[in-house]
Amino acid sequence: FLAVGFHRPHLPFAAPKRYWDLYNPVQLPLATNPFPPKNCPPIALPPSFELRFYADIPKHGPISKELARHLLHGYLACVSYIDTQIGRVLEELDRNGLRENTIVVLWGDHGWQLGEHSLWGKASNFEEAARVPFIIAAPGRKGNGLSCERIVELLDLYPTLCELAGIDLPEHLQGKSLVPLLDDPSTPWNSAAFTQYPCPALREWAGLPLDDYMTGVFHTLLQKDEK
């Protein structure tokens, strides 16, 4: 079992120059819906805390079109950079003759908003943040290389790997194996998936103290509501 983690495209958007050069920032399309949905409750629109920690980012208010295009440019550069690294891992599988008996899963822990609803980052319940990259390639499965429109959850990954590897499933698991979808992507499946934000498990809501720097950052960002 090999777990390979890549930090990008997480903030900060830092990648080698050649990946920035893949894109012309002038031609990058910005979000077409930089406004809240109709009747959207305020709690659904967090102030993009994570992005605003960084220098040259306004602590309050809208992100300019120029800055938005620069951020989008950086995000795409990081995605291309990591795409190359994933390719290197897969090439090594091929070089060692392991591709035909290796289960490969590519997944992320969250999506990312790039100005949709005026939000930047992962901290929301909108689809842009809640929907994740999720690709499974398993030896001998008919669905390899096909897309699947069914709704699944990351909870399903554990039981899927257990079944593919011939391991008994623990009784406490809440997800269900996706192996039927790997053989037939049109198999009837779930009608919903569930996500949550804010999450009480996060330290900011769990009563665990922040360090002095983070406390100061949060205070600065929240001052807008105190004025």
Short mmCIF file of C-alpha atoms in Angstrom, two decimals:
data_model
loop_
_atom_site.label_atom_id
_atom_site.label_comp_id
_atom_site.label_asym_id
_atom_site.label_seq_id
_atom_site.Cartn_x
_atom_site.Cartn_y
_atom_site.Cartn_z
CA PHE A 1 0.00 0.00 0.00
CA LEU A 2 1.42 3.36 -1.04
CA ALA A 3 -0.19 6.68 -0.10
CA VAL A 4 1.21 9.62 -2.08
CA GLY A 5 0.11 13.07 -1.00
CA PHE A 6 0.55 16.28 -3.00
CA HIS A 7 0.09 19.65 -1.30
CA ARG A 8 -0.84 21.58 -4.43
CA PRO A 9 -3.11 23.10 -5.63
CA HIS A 10 -3.53 24.17 -2.01
CA LEU A 11 -2.60 27.74 -1.12
CA PRO A 12 -0.17 29.36 -1.63
CA PHE A 13 -0.30 28.98 -5.41
CA ALA A 14 3.41 28.30 -5.93
CA ALA A 15 4.60 26.26 -8.90
CA PRO A 16 7.62 26.31 -11.24
CA LYS A 17 7.48 29.05 -13.88
CA ARG A 18 7.03 26.67 -16.81
CA TYR A 19 3.60 25.70 -15.48
CA TRP A 20 2.53 29.34 -15.24
CA ASP A 21 3.70 29.74 -18.81
CA LEU A 22 1.19 27.13 -19.98
CA TYR A 23 -1.59 29.71 -19.60
CA ASN A 24 -2.25 33.18 -20.94
CA PRO A 25 -3.83 35.02 -18.00
CA VAL A 26 -5.60 37.49 -20.29
CA GLN A 27 -7.59 34.63 -21.80
CA LEU A 28 -8.63 32.99 -18.53
CA PRO A 29 -12.42 33.23 -17.99
CA LEU A 30 -13.55 34.43 -14.57
CA ALA A 31 -16.52 33.00 -12.67
CA THR A 32 -19.80 33.93 -14.33
CA ASN A 33 -21.72 33.99 -11.03
CA PRO A 34 -19.74 36.24 -8.63
CA PHE A 35 -22.84 36.93 -6.55
CA PRO A 36 -24.86 35.10 -3.86
CA PRO A 37 -27.68 32.78 -4.95
CA LYS A 38 -31.19 34.13 -4.54
CA ASN A 39 -32.38 33.98 -0.89
CA CYS A 40 -29.00 32.63 0.23
CA PRO A 41 -28.59 32.72 4.05
CA PRO A 42 -25.55 34.69 5.30
CA ILE A 43 -24.05 31.63 7.02
CA ALA A 44 -23.61 30.05 3.58
CA LEU A 45 -21.24 32.84 2.50
CA PRO A 46 -18.05 32.66 4.61
CA PRO A 47 -15.56 35.52 4.07
CA SER A 48 -12.85 33.39 2.39
CA PHE A 49 -10.68 33.43 5.52
CA GLU A 50 -7.95 31.18 4.19
CA LEU A 51 -7.13 33.31 1.15
CA ARG A 52 -7.21 36.55 3.12
CA PHE A 53 -4.39 35.36 5.39
CA TYR A 54 -1.94 36.07 2.59
CA ALA A 55 -0.10 39.27 1.71
CA ASP A 56 -1.47 41.49 -1.08
CA ILE A 57 -4.98 40.09 -0.55
CA PRO A 58 -7.59 42.58 0.75
CA LYS A 59 -8.75 41.59 4.21
CA HIS A 60 -12.33 42.64 3.45
CA GLY A 61 -14.49 43.29 0.44
CA PRO A 62 -14.44 42.03 -3.13
CA ILE A 63 -11.48 40.60 -5.01
CA SER A 64 -10.67 42.72 -8.08
CA LYS A 65 -10.89 41.17 -11.55
CA GLU A 66 -7.15 41.62 -12.00
CA LEU A 67 -6.36 39.80 -8.77
CA ALA A 68 -9.00 37.14 -9.48
CA ARG A 69 -7.39 36.38 -12.84
CA HIS A 70 -3.95 36.17 -11.18
CA LEU A 71 -5.29 33.74 -8.58
CA LEU A 72 -6.96 31.62 -11.24
CA HIS A 73 -3.68 31.60 -13.18
CA GLY A 74 -1.84 30.36 -10.09
CA TYR A 75 -4.43 27.69 -9.38
CA LEU A 76 -4.23 26.29 -12.91
CA ALA A 77 -0.42 26.36 -12.82
CA CYS A 78 -0.47 24.31 -9.61
CA VAL A 79 -2.97 21.82 -11.05
CA SER A 80 -0.75 21.29 -14.10
CA TYR A 81 2.32 20.96 -11.87
CA ILE A 82 0.67 18.21 -9.82
CA ASP A 83 -0.70 16.55 -12.94
CA THR A 84 2.92 16.10 -14.01
CA GLN A 85 3.88 14.61 -10.64
CA ILE A 86 1.01 12.13 -10.80
CA GLY A 87 2.19 11.17 -14.27
CA ARG A 88 5.64 10.42 -12.88
CA VAL A 89 4.15 8.05 -10.30
CA LEU A 90 2.12 6.22 -12.96
CA GLU A 91 5.14 5.98 -15.24
CA GLU A 92 7.06 4.33 -12.41
CA LEU A 93 4.26 1.77 -12.01
CA ASP A 94 4.58 0.97 -15.70
CA ARG A 95 8.39 0.84 -15.56
CA ASN A 96 8.22 -1.75 -12.78
CA GLY A 97 5.49 -3.79 -14.45
CA LEU A 98 2.99 -3.11 -11.66
CA ARG A 99 0.15 -1.42 -13.52
CA GLU A 100 -1.84 -4.60 -14.24
CA ASN A 101 -2.09 -5.67 -10.60
CA THR A 102 -2.30 -2.30 -8.86
CA ILE A 103 -5.43 -0.41 -7.81
CA VAL A 104 -4.96 3.31 -8.39
CA VAL A 105 -7.15 5.94 -6.72
CA LEU A 106 -6.83 9.66 -7.37
CA TRP A 107 -8.84 11.81 -5.00
CA GLY A 108 -8.90 15.14 -3.21
CA ASP A 109 -10.31 16.08 0.16
CA HIS A 110 -12.34 19.04 -1.14
CA GLY A 111 -13.10 21.18 -4.15
CA TRP A 112 -12.17 24.84 -4.57
CA GLN A 113 -14.11 28.00 -5.30
CA LEU A 114 -12.52 30.46 -7.69
CA GLY A 115 -14.83 33.44 -7.32
CA GLU A 116 -18.14 31.61 -7.62
CA HIS A 117 -20.67 33.41 -5.40
CA SER A 118 -17.76 35.81 -4.61
CA LEU A 119 -16.10 33.01 -2.58
CA TRP A 120 -12.50 31.82 -2.70
CA GLY A 121 -11.36 28.56 -1.14
CA LYS A 122 -12.91 25.39 0.21
CA ALA A 123 -14.95 26.57 3.19
CA SER A 124 -18.55 26.31 2.04
CA ASN A 125 -21.31 23.83 1.26
CA PHE A 126 -21.61 24.82 -2.39
CA GLU A 127 -20.88 22.15 -4.99
CA GLU A 128 -17.64 23.82 -6.09
CA ALA A 129 -16.21 23.12 -2.62
CA ALA A 130 -18.01 19.88 -1.78
CA ARG A 131 -17.39 18.01 -5.04
CA VAL A 132 -13.98 16.37 -5.23
CA PRO A 133 -11.77 14.78 -7.88
CA PHE A 134 -12.32 11.01 -7.63
CA ILE A 135 -10.88 8.49 -10.09
CA ILE A 136 -10.50 4.75 -9.54
CA ALA A 137 -8.67 2.39 -11.88
CA ALA A 138 -8.78 -1.26 -10.83
CA PRO A 139 -7.33 -4.19 -12.81
CA GLY A 140 -9.86 -6.07 -14.89
CA ARG A 141 -12.84 -3.77 -14.28
CA LYS A 142 -15.07 -3.04 -17.28
CA GLY A 143 -15.59 0.58 -16.28
CA ASN A 144 -11.91 1.54 -16.42
CA GLY A 145 -11.56 4.71 -18.47
CA LEU A 146 -15.29 5.51 -18.35
CA SER A 147 -16.95 8.38 -16.52
CA CYS A 148 -19.70 7.77 -13.98
CA GLU A 149 -22.50 10.23 -13.21
CA ARG A 150 -23.64 8.51 -10.02
CA ILE A 151 -23.41 10.28 -6.65
CA VAL A 152 -20.82 8.73 -4.34
CA GLU A 153 -19.00 9.77 -1.16
CA LEU A 154 -15.46 9.50 0.13
CA LEU A 155 -16.85 7.22 2.84
CA ASP A 156 -17.20 4.67 0.05
CA LEU A 157 -13.47 4.49 -0.65
CA TYR A 158 -12.56 2.25 2.31
CA PRO A 159 -15.10 -0.51 1.58
CA THR A 160 -14.27 -0.28 -2.14
CA LEU A 161 -10.58 -0.94 -1.53
CA CYS A 162 -11.41 -3.74 0.90
CA GLU A 163 -13.57 -5.56 -1.66
CA LEU A 164 -11.07 -5.07 -4.48
CA ALA A 165 -8.24 -6.39 -2.29
CA GLY A 166 -10.27 -9.31 -0.94
CA ILE A 167 -10.26 -8.02 2.64
CA ASP A 168 -13.24 -8.51 4.97
CA LEU A 169 -15.10 -5.28 5.67
CA PRO A 170 -15.16 -4.08 9.29
CA GLU A 171 -18.69 -3.84 10.68
CA HIS A 172 -18.39 -0.18 11.66
CA LEU A 173 -18.05 1.20 8.10
CA GLN A 174 -20.74 3.63 6.93
CA GLY A 175 -19.86 3.78 3.23
CA LYS A 176 -20.56 1.09 0.65
CA SER A 177 -18.33 -0.49 -1.95
CA LEU A 178 -18.29 1.14 -5.38
CA VAL A 179 -17.19 -2.06 -7.13
CA PRO A 180 -20.58 -2.45 -8.92
CA LEU A 181 -20.02 0.97 -10.51
CA LEU A 182 -16.52 -0.02 -11.59
CA ASP A 183 -18.09 -2.80 -13.65
CA ASP A 184 -21.16 -0.83 -14.84
CA PRO A 185 -21.10 2.96 -14.30
CA SER A 186 -24.85 3.15 -15.08
CA THR A 187 -25.81 0.98 -12.07
CA PRO A 188 -28.57 2.69 -9.98
CA TRP A 189 -26.99 4.34 -6.95
CA ASN A 190 -27.38 6.96 -4.24
CA SER A 191 -29.65 9.96 -4.67
CA ALA A 192 -27.64 12.21 -2.33
CA ALA A 193 -24.26 12.82 -0.73
CA PHE A 194 -23.67 14.70 2.50
CA THR A 195 -21.19 17.35 3.53
CA GLN A 196 -20.96 19.82 6.41
CA TYR A 197 -19.48 23.24 7.01
CA PRO A 198 -18.75 24.67 9.56
CA CYS A 199 -17.59 21.46 11.19
CA PRO A 200 -17.42 21.29 15.01
CA ALA A 201 -14.41 19.00 14.72
CA LEU A 202 -12.27 21.87 13.49
CA ARG A 203 -10.16 23.41 16.20
CA GLU A 204 -11.74 26.86 15.84
CA TRP A 205 -15.08 25.40 16.95
CA ALA A 206 -13.78 22.70 19.28
CA GLY A 207 -12.62 24.98 22.07
CA LEU A 208 -8.94 24.42 21.32
CA PRO A 209 -6.94 27.64 21.57
CA LEU A 210 -5.33 29.23 18.53
CA ASP A 211 -1.83 30.59 18.77
CA ASP A 212 -1.34 34.35 19.12
CA TYR A 213 -0.74 34.90 15.41
CA MET A 214 -3.88 33.06 14.28
CA THR A 215 -5.95 34.77 16.96
CA GLY A 216 -4.78 38.13 15.63
CA VAL A 217 -5.60 37.17 12.05
CA PHE A 218 -9.11 36.07 12.94
CA HIS A 219 -9.68 39.25 14.95
CA THR A 220 -8.55 41.40 12.03
CA LEU A 221 -10.81 39.60 9.55
CA LEU A 222 -13.80 39.80 11.87
CA GLN A 223 -13.45 43.53 12.53
CA LYS A 224 -15.63 44.20 9.49
CA ASP A 225 -18.64 42.95 11.44
CA GLU A 226 -17.73 45.07 14.45
CA LYS A 227 -17.79 48.38 12.59
#
